[in-house]
mmCIF file of N, CA and C in Angstrom:
data_model
loop_
_atom_site.group_PDB
_atom_site.id
_atom_site.type_symbol
_atom_site.label_atom_id
_atom_site.label_comp_id
_atom_site.label_asym_id
_atom_site.label_seq_id
_atom_site.Cartn_x
_atom_site.Cartn_y
_atom_site.Cartn_z
ATOM 1 N N LEU A 182 47.514 -3.849 2.901
ATOM 2 C CA LEU A 182 47.685 -5.124 3.550
ATOM 3 C C LEU A 182 49.129 -5.594 3.526
ATOM 4 N N ALA A 183 49.892 -5.127 2.544
ATOM 5 C CA ALA A 183 51.288 -5.573 2.485
ATOM 6 C C ALA A 183 51.991 -5.225 3.784
ATOM 7 N N GLY A 184 52.744 -6.178 4.269
ATOM 8 C CA GLY A 184 53.484 -5.962 5.504
ATOM 9 C C GLY A 184 52.682 -6.216 6.766
ATOM 10 N N ALA A 185 51.430 -6.599 6.626
ATOM 11 C CA ALA A 185 50.632 -6.890 7.815
ATOM 12 C C ALA A 185 51.219 -8.110 8.521
ATOM 13 N N VAL A 186 51.213 -8.081 9.823
ATOM 14 C CA VAL A 186 51.797 -9.179 10.591
ATOM 15 C C VAL A 186 50.760 -9.700 11.571
ATOM 16 N N VAL A 187 50.572 -10.995 11.595
ATOM 17 C CA VAL A 187 49.716 -11.625 12.581
ATOM 18 C C VAL A 187 50.604 -11.997 13.755
ATOM 19 N N LEU A 188 50.299 -11.456 14.916
ATOM 20 C CA LEU A 188 51.168 -11.625 16.064
ATOM 21 C C LEU A 188 50.912 -12.898 16.850
ATOM 22 N N VAL A 189 49.688 -13.390 16.851
ATOM 23 C CA VAL A 189 49.347 -14.520 17.700
ATOM 24 C C VAL A 189 48.548 -15.532 16.886
ATOM 25 N N ALA A 190 48.910 -16.796 17.012
ATOM 26 C CA ALA A 190 48.219 -17.838 16.261
ATOM 27 C C ALA A 190 46.936 -18.275 16.943
ATOM 28 N N THR A 191 46.943 -18.273 18.242
ATOM 29 C CA THR A 191 45.750 -18.706 18.961
ATOM 30 C C THR A 191 45.503 -17.776 20.131
ATOM 31 N N ALA A 192 44.339 -17.846 20.659
ATOM 32 C CA ALA A 192 43.966 -17.035 21.807
ATOM 33 C C ALA A 192 43.644 -17.961 22.957
ATOM 34 N N SER A 193 43.433 -17.382 24.106
ATOM 35 C CA SER A 193 43.249 -18.227 25.282
ATOM 36 C C SER A 193 41.807 -18.249 25.762
ATOM 37 N N ALA A 194 41.469 -19.343 26.373
ATOM 38 C CA ALA A 194 40.174 -19.480 27.027
ATOM 39 C C ALA A 194 40.436 -19.727 28.504
ATOM 40 N N VAL A 195 39.699 -19.031 29.314
ATOM 41 C CA VAL A 195 39.838 -19.173 30.754
ATOM 42 C C VAL A 195 38.477 -19.560 31.305
ATOM 43 N N SER A 196 38.390 -20.696 31.953
ATOM 44 C CA SER A 196 37.119 -21.131 32.526
ATOM 45 C C SER A 196 36.938 -20.526 33.901
ATOM 46 N N CYS A 197 36.521 -19.297 33.908
ATOM 47 C CA CYS A 197 36.333 -18.662 35.212
ATOM 48 C C CYS A 197 34.945 -18.086 35.346
ATOM 49 N N GLY A 198 34.041 -18.491 34.462
ATOM 50 C CA GLY A 198 32.671 -18.020 34.584
ATOM 51 C C GLY A 198 32.504 -16.573 34.201
ATOM 52 N N GLY A 199 33.496 -15.976 33.557
ATOM 53 C CA GLY A 199 33.347 -14.620 33.067
ATOM 54 C C GLY A 199 33.252 -13.608 34.177
ATOM 55 N N GLY A 200 33.787 -13.852 35.330
ATOM 56 C CA GLY A 200 33.760 -12.874 36.390
ATOM 57 C C GLY A 200 32.892 -13.290 37.553
ATOM 58 N N GLY A 201 32.439 -14.535 37.549
ATOM 59 C CA GLY A 201 31.723 -15.036 38.701
ATOM 60 C C GLY A 201 30.212 -14.932 38.614
ATOM 61 N N ASN A 202 29.691 -14.263 37.583
ATOM 62 C CA ASN A 202 28.237 -14.124 37.498
ATOM 63 C C ASN A 202 27.641 -14.947 36.369
ATOM 64 N N GLY A 203 28.417 -15.894 35.809
ATOM 65 C CA GLY A 203 27.898 -16.751 34.754
ATOM 66 C C GLY A 203 27.911 -16.115 33.376
ATOM 67 N N THR A 204 28.519 -14.950 33.231
ATOM 68 C CA THR A 204 28.564 -14.254 31.961
ATOM 69 C C THR A 204 29.780 -14.696 31.156
ATOM 70 N N ASN A 205 29.559 -14.961 29.879
ATOM 71 C CA ASN A 205 30.656 -15.251 28.962
ATOM 72 C C ASN A 205 31.172 -13.926 28.412
ATOM 73 N N ARG A 206 32.507 -13.825 28.251
ATOM 74 C CA ARG A 206 33.104 -12.594 27.748
ATOM 75 C C ARG A 206 34.197 -12.896 26.729
ATOM 76 N N LEU A 207 34.227 -12.096 25.671
ATOM 77 C CA LEU A 207 35.314 -12.102 24.693
ATOM 78 C C LEU A 207 35.918 -10.707 24.687
ATOM 79 N N THR A 208 37.259 -10.629 24.761
ATOM 80 C CA THR A 208 37.939 -9.339 24.752
ATOM 81 C C THR A 208 39.035 -9.372 23.696
ATOM 82 N N LEU A 209 38.961 -8.444 22.744
ATOM 83 C CA LEU A 209 39.941 -8.324 21.673
ATOM 84 C C LEU A 209 40.874 -7.157 21.968
ATOM 85 N N THR A 210 42.182 -7.403 21.869
ATOM 86 C CA THR A 210 43.189 -6.341 21.949
ATOM 87 C C THR A 210 43.988 -6.380 20.647
ATOM 88 N N ASP A 211 44.969 -5.516 20.518
ATOM 89 C CA ASP A 211 45.808 -5.533 19.322
ATOM 90 C C ASP A 211 46.657 -6.790 19.228
ATOM 91 N N ASP A 212 46.881 -7.469 20.343
ATOM 92 C CA ASP A 212 47.775 -8.629 20.370
ATOM 93 C C ASP A 212 47.106 -9.961 20.649
ATOM 94 N N SER A 213 45.830 -9.968 21.039
ATOM 95 C CA SER A 213 45.205 -11.235 21.415
ATOM 96 C C SER A 213 43.690 -11.099 21.496
ATOM 97 N N CYS A 214 43.063 -12.245 21.704
ATOM 98 C CA CYS A 214 41.642 -12.294 22.015
ATOM 99 C C CYS A 214 41.485 -13.330 23.115
ATOM 100 N N ALA A 215 40.737 -13.001 24.141
ATOM 101 C CA ALA A 215 40.570 -13.911 25.274
ATOM 102 C C ALA A 215 39.086 -14.168 25.513
ATOM 103 N N TYR A 216 38.785 -15.392 25.903
ATOM 104 C CA TYR A 216 37.422 -15.799 26.265
ATOM 105 C C TYR A 216 37.416 -16.209 27.726
ATOM 106 N N GLU A 217 36.456 -15.696 28.459
ATOM 107 C CA GLU A 217 36.212 -16.115 29.833
ATOM 108 C C GLU A 217 34.778 -16.598 29.883
ATOM 109 N N GLY A 218 34.598 -17.824 30.340
ATOM 110 C CA GLY A 218 33.238 -18.313 30.437
ATOM 111 C C GLY A 218 33.138 -19.817 30.389
ATOM 112 N N ASP A 219 31.933 -20.265 30.173
ATOM 113 C CA ASP A 219 31.583 -21.679 30.189
ATOM 114 C C ASP A 219 32.189 -22.396 28.988
ATOM 115 N N GLN A 220 32.935 -23.471 29.221
ATOM 116 C CA GLN A 220 33.521 -24.269 28.144
ATOM 117 C C GLN A 220 32.547 -25.318 27.605
ATOM 118 N N THR A 221 31.477 -25.599 28.348
ATOM 119 C CA THR A 221 30.491 -26.597 27.915
ATOM 120 C C THR A 221 29.083 -26.025 28.072
ATOM 121 N N PRO A 222 28.772 -24.960 27.337
ATOM 122 C CA PRO A 222 27.442 -24.358 27.475
ATOM 123 C C PRO A 222 26.344 -25.265 26.942
ATOM 124 N N SER A 223 25.141 -25.002 27.357
ATOM 125 C CA SER A 223 23.988 -25.781 26.925
ATOM 126 C C SER A 223 23.524 -25.331 25.544
ATOM 127 N N ALA A 224 23.179 -26.299 24.717
ATOM 128 C CA ALA A 224 22.639 -26.000 23.395
ATOM 129 C C ALA A 224 21.131 -25.793 23.449
ATOM 130 N N THR A 225 20.554 -25.839 24.652
ATOM 131 C CA THR A 225 19.107 -25.660 24.768
ATOM 132 C C THR A 225 18.717 -24.189 24.789
ATOM 133 N N LYS A 226 19.714 -23.302 24.829
ATOM 134 C CA LYS A 226 19.438 -21.867 24.767
ATOM 135 C C LYS A 226 20.504 -21.215 23.898
ATOM 136 N N ALA A 227 20.316 -19.962 23.566
ATOM 137 C CA ALA A 227 21.275 -19.258 22.729
ATOM 138 C C ALA A 227 22.601 -19.063 23.460
ATOM 139 N N PHE A 228 23.691 -19.102 22.702
ATOM 140 C CA PHE A 228 24.993 -18.742 23.256
ATOM 141 C C PHE A 228 25.055 -17.223 23.276
ATOM 142 N N GLU A 229 25.479 -16.683 24.400
ATOM 143 C CA GLU A 229 25.563 -15.230 24.533
ATOM 144 C C GLU A 229 26.877 -14.867 25.217
ATOM 145 N N ALA A 230 27.554 -13.872 24.674
ATOM 146 C CA ALA A 230 28.797 -13.393 25.271
ATOM 147 C C ALA A 230 28.858 -11.877 25.164
ATOM 148 N N GLU A 231 29.314 -11.252 26.233
ATOM 149 C CA GLU A 231 29.645 -9.835 26.174
ATOM 150 C C GLU A 231 30.943 -9.731 25.396
ATOM 151 N N VAL A 232 31.053 -8.748 24.508
ATOM 152 C CA VAL A 232 32.274 -8.569 23.726
ATOM 153 C C VAL A 232 32.811 -7.160 23.947
ATOM 154 N N ALA A 233 34.122 -7.060 24.051
ATOM 155 C CA ALA A 233 34.779 -5.774 24.235
ATOM 156 C C ALA A 233 35.918 -5.664 23.236
ATOM 157 N N ASN A 234 35.914 -4.597 22.461
ATOM 158 C CA ASN A 234 36.982 -4.362 21.504
ATOM 159 C C ASN A 234 37.929 -3.320 22.078
ATOM 160 N N LYS A 235 39.019 -3.804 22.667
ATOM 161 C CA LYS A 235 40.037 -2.917 23.232
ATOM 162 C C LYS A 235 41.196 -2.738 22.254
ATOM 163 N N SER A 236 40.984 -3.141 21.000
ATOM 164 C CA SER A 236 42.024 -2.994 19.984
ATOM 165 C C SER A 236 41.897 -1.616 19.322
ATOM 166 N N SER A 237 42.831 -1.322 18.445
ATOM 167 C CA SER A 237 42.855 -0.016 17.787
ATOM 168 C C SER A 237 42.084 0.000 16.474
ATOM 169 N N LYS A 238 41.459 -1.130 16.095
ATOM 170 C CA LYS A 238 40.730 -1.233 14.831
ATOM 171 C C LYS A 238 39.337 -1.800 15.054
ATOM 172 N N LEU A 239 38.532 -1.750 14.025
ATOM 173 C CA LEU A 239 37.234 -2.415 14.035
ATOM 174 C C LEU A 239 37.447 -3.885 14.360
ATOM 175 N N GLY A 240 36.631 -4.440 15.235
ATOM 176 C CA GLY A 240 36.768 -5.836 15.620
ATOM 177 C C GLY A 240 35.552 -6.651 15.240
ATOM 178 N N ALA A 241 35.784 -7.925 14.994
ATOM 179 C CA ALA A 241 34.694 -8.857 14.714
ATOM 180 C C ALA A 241 34.830 -10.050 15.640
ATOM 181 N N PHE A 242 33.708 -10.508 16.156
ATOM 182 C CA PHE A 242 33.632 -11.646 17.072
ATOM 183 C C PHE A 242 32.661 -12.626 16.436
ATOM 184 N N GLU A 243 33.104 -13.897 16.276
ATOM 185 C CA GLU A 243 32.276 -14.860 15.557
ATOM 186 C C GLU A 243 32.240 -16.209 16.255
ATOM 187 N N ILE A 244 31.160 -16.946 15.971
ATOM 188 C CA ILE A 244 30.994 -18.313 16.451
ATOM 189 C C ILE A 244 30.608 -19.173 15.256
ATOM 190 N N ALA A 245 31.158 -20.392 15.214
ATOM 191 C CA ALA A 245 30.851 -21.313 14.118
ATOM 192 C C ALA A 245 30.895 -22.741 14.636
ATOM 193 N N LYS A 246 30.089 -23.598 14.015
ATOM 194 C CA LYS A 246 30.029 -25.009 14.395
ATOM 195 C C LYS A 246 30.905 -25.826 13.445
ATOM 196 N N ILE A 247 31.657 -26.752 14.026
ATOM 197 C CA ILE A 247 32.435 -27.689 13.227
ATOM 198 C C ILE A 247 31.500 -28.835 12.851
ATOM 199 N N ASP A 248 31.325 -29.063 11.574
ATOM 200 C CA ASP A 248 30.431 -30.119 11.123
ATOM 201 C C ASP A 248 30.975 -31.498 11.532
ATOM 202 N N PRO A 249 30.077 -32.470 11.766
ATOM 203 C CA PRO A 249 30.511 -33.827 12.121
ATOM 204 C C PRO A 249 31.515 -34.355 11.092
ATOM 205 N N GLY A 250 32.510 -35.095 11.594
ATOM 206 C CA GLY A 250 33.527 -35.648 10.726
ATOM 207 C C GLY A 250 34.748 -34.748 10.572
ATOM 208 N N HIS A 251 34.699 -33.550 11.171
ATOM 209 C CA HIS A 251 35.820 -32.618 11.112
ATOM 210 C C HIS A 251 36.270 -32.292 12.535
ATOM 211 N N THR A 252 37.480 -31.754 12.670
ATOM 212 C CA THR A 252 38.088 -31.588 13.979
ATOM 213 C C THR A 252 38.551 -30.152 14.234
ATOM 214 N N PHE A 253 38.812 -29.876 15.502
ATOM 215 C CA PHE A 253 39.354 -28.581 15.897
ATOM 216 C C PHE A 253 40.744 -28.377 15.292
ATOM 217 N N ASP A 254 41.516 -29.446 15.135
ATOM 218 C CA ASP A 254 42.826 -29.319 14.492
ATOM 219 C C ASP A 254 42.694 -28.811 13.057
ATOM 220 N N GLU A 255 41.644 -29.227 12.364
ATOM 221 C CA GLU A 255 41.401 -28.712 11.010
ATOM 222 C C GLU A 255 41.088 -27.222 11.047
ATOM 223 N N VAL A 256 40.344 -26.783 12.055
ATOM 224 C CA VAL A 256 40.050 -25.350 12.200
ATOM 225 C C VAL A 256 41.344 -24.582 12.454
ATOM 226 N N LYS A 257 42.209 -25.128 13.311
ATOM 227 C CA LYS A 257 43.491 -24.470 13.581
ATOM 228 C C LYS A 257 44.312 -24.336 12.301
ATOM 229 N N SER A 258 44.308 -25.374 11.468
ATOM 230 C CA SER A 258 45.038 -25.312 10.198
ATOM 231 C C SER A 258 44.439 -24.257 9.274
ATOM 232 N N TYR A 259 43.104 -24.203 9.225
ATOM 233 C CA TYR A 259 42.437 -23.184 8.411
ATOM 234 C C TYR A 259 42.830 -21.777 8.878
ATOM 235 N N VAL A 260 42.770 -21.524 10.191
ATOM 236 C CA VAL A 260 43.103 -20.200 10.721
ATOM 237 C C VAL A 260 44.565 -19.868 10.432
ATOM 238 N N LYS A 261 45.451 -20.831 10.592
ATOM 239 C CA LYS A 261 46.863 -20.598 10.312
ATOM 240 C C LYS A 261 47.068 -20.211 8.844
ATOM 241 N N SER A 262 46.364 -20.877 7.934
ATOM 242 C CA SER A 262 46.504 -20.545 6.509
ATOM 243 C C SER A 262 45.972 -19.143 6.224
ATOM 244 N N GLU A 263 44.892 -18.750 6.891
ATOM 245 C CA GLU A 263 44.369 -17.391 6.718
ATOM 246 C C GLU A 263 45.358 -16.370 7.272
ATOM 247 N N GLN A 264 45.977 -16.679 8.410
ATOM 248 C CA GLN A 264 46.974 -15.777 8.990
ATOM 249 C C GLN A 264 48.156 -15.611 8.043
ATOM 250 N N GLN A 265 48.559 -16.693 7.383
ATOM 251 C CA GLN A 265 49.657 -16.607 6.419
ATOM 252 C C GLN A 265 49.266 -15.759 5.220
ATOM 253 N N ARG A 266 48.019 -15.888 4.758
ATOM 254 C CA ARG A 266 47.558 -15.058 3.646
ATOM 255 C C ARG A 266 47.623 -13.579 4.036
ATOM 256 N N ILE A 267 47.164 -13.253 5.235
ATOM 257 C CA ILE A 267 47.194 -11.865 5.706
ATOM 258 C C ILE A 267 48.632 -11.367 5.768
ATOM 259 N N ALA A 268 49.521 -12.167 6.346
ATOM 260 C CA ALA A 268 50.930 -11.766 6.481
ATOM 261 C C ALA A 268 51.589 -11.540 5.128
ATOM 262 N N ASN A 269 51.119 -12.263 4.099
ATOM 263 C CA ASN A 269 51.678 -12.128 2.755
ATOM 264 C C ASN A 269 50.924 -11.112 1.897
ATOM 265 N N GLY A 270 49.998 -10.369 2.514
ATOM 266 C CA GLY A 270 49.266 -9.337 1.786
ATOM 267 C C GLY A 270 48.218 -9.856 0.835
ATOM 268 N N ARG A 271 47.781 -11.099 1.053
ATOM 269 C CA ARG A 271 46.763 -11.692 0.188
ATOM 270 C C ARG A 271 45.394 -11.635 0.853
ATOM 271 N N VAL A 272 44.372 -11.802 0.063
ATOM 272 C CA VAL A 272 42.989 -11.794 0.541
ATOM 273 C C VAL A 272 42.669 -13.143 1.183
ATOM 274 N N ILE A 273 41.935 -13.132 2.296
ATOM 275 C CA ILE A 273 41.540 -14.392 2.926
ATOM 276 C C ILE A 273 40.487 -15.086 2.065
ATOM 277 N N VAL A 274 40.374 -16.400 2.232
ATOM 278 C CA VAL A 274 39.423 -17.162 1.419
ATOM 279 C C VAL A 274 38.093 -17.386 2.127
ATOM 280 N N GLY A 275 38.053 -17.210 3.434
ATOM 281 C CA GLY A 275 36.816 -17.418 4.175
ATOM 282 C C GLY A 275 36.718 -18.829 4.724
ATOM 283 N N PRO A 276 35.758 -19.053 5.613
ATOM 284 C CA PRO A 276 35.640 -20.343 6.310
ATOM 285 C C PRO A 276 35.378 -21.509 5.353
ATOM 286 N N PRO A 277 35.876 -22.689 5.714
ATOM 287 C CA PRO A 277 35.626 -23.882 4.895
ATOM 288 C C PRO A 277 34.148 -24.271 4.916
ATOM 289 N N ILE A 278 33.759 -25.022 3.917
ATOM 290 C CA ILE A 278 32.366 -25.431 3.774
ATOM 291 C C ILE A 278 31.902 -26.308 4.933
ATOM 292 N N TRP A 279 32.835 -26.964 5.634
ATOM 293 C CA TRP A 279 32.478 -27.860 6.742
ATOM 294 C C TRP A 279 32.327 -27.127 8.070
ATOM 295 N N MET A 280 32.254 -25.825 8.026
ATOM 296 C CA MET A 280 31.943 -25.031 9.226
ATOM 297 C C MET A 280 30.621 -24.317 8.990
ATOM 298 N N THR A 281 29.715 -24.438 9.945
ATOM 299 C CA THR A 281 28.431 -23.761 9.862
ATOM 300 C C THR A 281 28.531 -22.483 10.681
ATOM 301 N N LEU A 282 28.458 -21.350 10.006
ATOM 302 C CA LEU A 282 28.624 -20.076 10.687
ATOM 303 C C LEU A 282 27.412 -19.739 11.541
ATOM 304 N N GLY A 283 27.698 -19.264 12.740
ATOM 305 C CA GLY A 283 26.659 -18.737 13.609
ATOM 306 C C GLY A 283 26.583 -17.236 13.388
ATOM 307 N N GLU A 284 26.464 -16.496 14.449
ATOM 308 C CA GLU A 284 26.356 -15.042 14.326
ATOM 309 C C GLU A 284 27.716 -14.379 14.412
ATOM 310 N N ARG A 285 27.707 -13.080 14.103
ATOM 311 C CA ARG A 285 28.915 -12.256 14.087
ATOM 312 C C ARG A 285 28.560 -10.902 14.663
ATOM 313 N N ALA A 286 29.436 -10.383 15.506
ATOM 314 C CA ALA A 286 29.245 -9.029 16.050
ATOM 315 C C ALA A 286 30.433 -8.177 15.623
ATOM 316 N N GLN A 287 30.161 -7.078 14.941
ATOM 317 C CA GLN A 287 31.213 -6.118 14.582
ATOM 318 C C GLN A 287 31.141 -4.975 15.579
ATOM 319 N N ILE A 288 32.279 -4.694 16.209
ATOM 320 C CA ILE A 288 32.316 -3.702 17.281
ATOM 321 C C ILE A 288 33.441 -2.705 16.997
ATOM 322 N N GLU A 289 33.114 -1.429 17.066
ATOM 323 C CA GLU A 289 34.109 -0.376 16.851
ATOM 324 C C GLU A 289 35.166 -0.414 17.948
ATOM 325 N N SER A 290 36.339 0.121 17.644
ATOM 326 C CA SER A 290 37.425 0.213 18.613
ATOM 327 C C SER A 290 36.955 0.961 19.858
ATOM 328 N N GLY A 291 37.233 0.386 21.021
ATOM 329 C CA GLY A 291 36.867 1.011 22.285
ATOM 330 C C GLY A 291 35.436 0.778 22.728
ATOM 331 N N ALA A 292 34.662 0.040 21.941
ATOM 332 C CA ALA A 292 33.248 -0.174 22.251
ATOM 333 C C ALA A 292 33.004 -1.590 22.776
ATOM 334 N N THR A 293 31.817 -1.803 23.315
ATOM 335 C CA THR A 293 31.380 -3.108 23.791
ATOM 336 C C THR A 293 30.058 -3.465 23.135
ATOM 337 N N GLY A 294 29.698 -4.738 23.215
ATOM 338 C CA GLY A 294 28.438 -5.194 22.650
ATOM 339 C C GLY A 294 28.181 -6.625 23.061
ATOM 340 N N LYS A 295 27.373 -7.332 22.261
ATOM 341 C CA LYS A 295 27.026 -8.723 22.555
ATOM 342 C C LYS A 295 27.118 -9.562 21.299
ATOM 343 N N LEU A 296 27.527 -10.798 21.504
ATOM 344 C CA LEU A 296 27.472 -11.827 20.475
ATOM 345 C C LEU A 296 26.419 -12.818 20.945
ATOM 346 N N VAL A 297 25.351 -12.952 20.180
ATOM 347 C CA VAL A 297 24.262 -13.854 20.529
ATOM 348 C C VAL A 297 23.988 -14.734 19.312
ATOM 349 N N SER A 298 23.982 -16.051 19.533
ATOM 350 C CA SER A 298 23.764 -16.970 18.430
ATOM 351 C C SER A 298 22.983 -18.184 18.893
ATOM 352 N N ARG A 299 22.057 -18.613 18.080
ATOM 353 C CA ARG A 299 21.375 -19.878 18.329
ATOM 354 C C ARG A 299 22.380 -20.988 18.079
ATOM 355 N N VAL A 300 22.424 -21.977 18.939
ATOM 356 C CA VAL A 300 23.378 -23.079 18.810
ATOM 357 C C VAL A 300 22.656 -24.411 18.945
ATOM 358 N N THR A 301 23.303 -25.445 18.456
ATOM 359 C CA THR A 301 22.814 -26.812 18.604
ATOM 360 C C THR A 301 23.942 -27.632 19.224
ATOM 361 N N ALA A 302 23.640 -28.834 19.652
ATOM 362 C CA ALA A 302 24.659 -29.692 20.251
ATOM 363 C C ALA A 302 25.788 -29.931 19.250
ATOM 364 N N GLY A 303 27.013 -29.951 19.756
ATOM 365 C CA GLY A 303 28.163 -30.192 18.904
ATOM 366 C C GLY A 303 29.351 -29.338 19.312
ATOM 367 N N THR A 304 30.354 -29.322 18.463
ATOM 368 C CA THR A 304 31.583 -28.575 18.722
ATOM 369 C C THR A 304 31.540 -27.234 18.007
ATOM 370 N N TRP A 305 31.750 -26.173 18.769
ATOM 371 C CA TRP A 305 31.702 -24.802 18.255
ATOM 372 C C TRP A 305 33.029 -24.115 18.522
ATOM 373 N N VAL A 306 33.380 -23.186 17.656
ATOM 374 C CA VAL A 306 34.610 -22.415 17.830
ATOM 375 C C VAL A 306 34.272 -20.923 17.871
ATOM 376 N N LEU A 307 35.111 -20.196 18.591
ATOM 377 C CA LEU A 307 35.016 -18.737 18.656
ATOM 378 C C LEU A 307 36.297 -18.161 18.067
ATOM 379 N N TRP A 308 36.178 -17.059 17.343
ATOM 380 C CA TRP A 308 37.371 -16.338 16.926
ATOM 381 C C TRP A 308 37.073 -14.861 16.851
ATOM 382 N N CYS A 309 38.155 -14.094 16.894
ATOM 383 C CA CYS A 309 38.078 -12.640 16.816
ATOM 384 C C CYS A 309 39.012 -12.198 15.702
ATOM 385 N N SER A 310 38.697 -11.055 15.107
ATOM 386 C CA SER A 310 39.594 -10.518 14.086
ATOM 387 C C SER A 310 39.569 -8.999 14.124
ATOM 388 N N GLN A 311 40.651 -8.421 13.619
ATOM 389 C CA GLN A 311 40.698 -6.983 13.381
ATOM 390 C C GLN A 311 40.462 -6.808 11.899
ATOM 391 N N GLU A 312 39.657 -5.810 11.530
ATOM 392 C CA GLU A 312 39.308 -5.658 10.135
ATOM 393 C C GLU A 312 39.210 -4.205 9.725
ATOM 394 N N HIS A 313 38.787 -4.049 8.692
ATOM 395 C CA HIS A 313 38.489 -4.264 7.311
ATOM 396 C C HIS A 313 39.546 -3.642 6.464
ATOM 397 N N PRO A 314 40.271 -4.393 5.674
ATOM 398 C CA PRO A 314 40.226 -5.853 5.583
ATOM 399 C C PRO A 314 40.876 -6.495 6.804
ATOM 400 N N PRO A 315 40.672 -7.787 7.005
ATOM 401 C CA PRO A 315 41.273 -8.434 8.177
ATOM 402 C C PRO A 315 42.795 -8.266 8.211
ATOM 403 N N THR A 316 43.306 -7.860 9.354
ATOM 404 C CA THR A 316 44.749 -7.739 9.546
ATOM 405 C C THR A 316 45.256 -8.716 10.596
ATOM 406 N N LYS A 317 44.364 -9.254 11.409
ATOM 407 C CA LYS A 317 44.721 -10.258 12.414
ATOM 408 C C LYS A 317 43.505 -11.139 12.674
ATOM 409 N N ILE A 318 43.758 -12.422 12.905
ATOM 410 C CA ILE A 318 42.703 -13.367 13.279
ATOM 411 C C ILE A 318 43.215 -14.167 14.470
ATOM 412 N N PHE A 319 42.368 -14.313 15.489
ATOM 413 C CA PHE A 319 42.727 -15.050 16.694
ATOM 414 C C PHE A 319 41.675 -16.129 16.951
ATOM 415 N N LEU A 320 42.101 -17.378 17.045
ATOM 416 C CA LEU A 320 41.212 -18.505 17.330
ATOM 417 C C LEU A 320 41.260 -18.796 18.821
ATOM 418 N N ILE A 321 40.103 -18.937 19.439
ATOM 419 C CA ILE A 321 40.027 -19.272 20.865
ATOM 420 C C ILE A 321 40.211 -20.779 21.030
ATOM 421 N N GLU A 322 41.091 -21.159 21.928
ATOM 422 C CA GLU A 322 41.287 -22.571 22.257
ATOM 423 C C GLU A 322 40.919 -22.816 23.710
ATOM 424 N N PRO A 323 40.313 -23.932 24.034
ATOM 425 C CA PRO A 323 39.855 -24.995 23.141
ATOM 426 C C PRO A 323 38.487 -24.653 22.555
ATOM 427 N N ALA A 324 37.968 -25.572 21.736
ATOM 428 C CA ALA A 324 36.613 -25.418 21.195
ATOM 429 C C ALA A 324 35.602 -25.562 22.325
ATOM 430 N N LEU A 325 34.391 -25.070 22.095
ATOM 431 C CA LEU A 325 33.297 -25.214 23.064
ATOM 432 C C LEU A 325 32.474 -26.440 22.689
ATOM 433 N N GLU A 326 32.169 -27.243 23.689
ATOM 434 C CA GLU A 326 31.335 -28.429 23.461
ATOM 435 C C GLU A 326 29.927 -28.134 23.966
ATOM 436 N N MET A 327 29.007 -27.894 23.055
ATOM 437 C CA MET A 327 27.614 -27.609 23.406
ATOM 438 C C MET A 327 26.879 -28.922 23.605
ATOM 439 N N SER A 328 26.111 -29.007 24.675
ATOM 440 C CA SER A 328 25.374 -30.227 24.957
ATOM 441 C C SER A 328 23.901 -29.911 25.109
ATOM 442 N N ASP A 329 23.076 -30.947 24.881
ATOM 443 C CA ASP A 329 21.608 -30.789 25.025
ATOM 444 C C ASP A 329 21.228 -30.680 26.478
#
């Protein structure tokens, strides 16, 4: 882990419907993670996204809910601190207690899969990482607002 460098602090979200067919997509590369899809999905059904790992390492795609009383800025600070730990060769501490983790999809380099998670109304975040151990973490901006 010594000498590991996190290249990007945040990743991008593009509201383009994931290619025009209503599909959500997450794509991880060595330098970034991008989300294409609905920014305000319904909490009345599961959140589902196609995931593609175009990076050179094992990839992880995750969704988590920000508990009431906490903000997306706090999530950004948490991710930044984890990125600093990685850059300094230290072990990450894991998500704060005020985030409720949804599902996680681990995808081998060059492979595709799905991230499917039951969700409830509220603010949710997506992030991608290269692992094991984590060498890069990318937070998708902005957060997703799930509605009933």
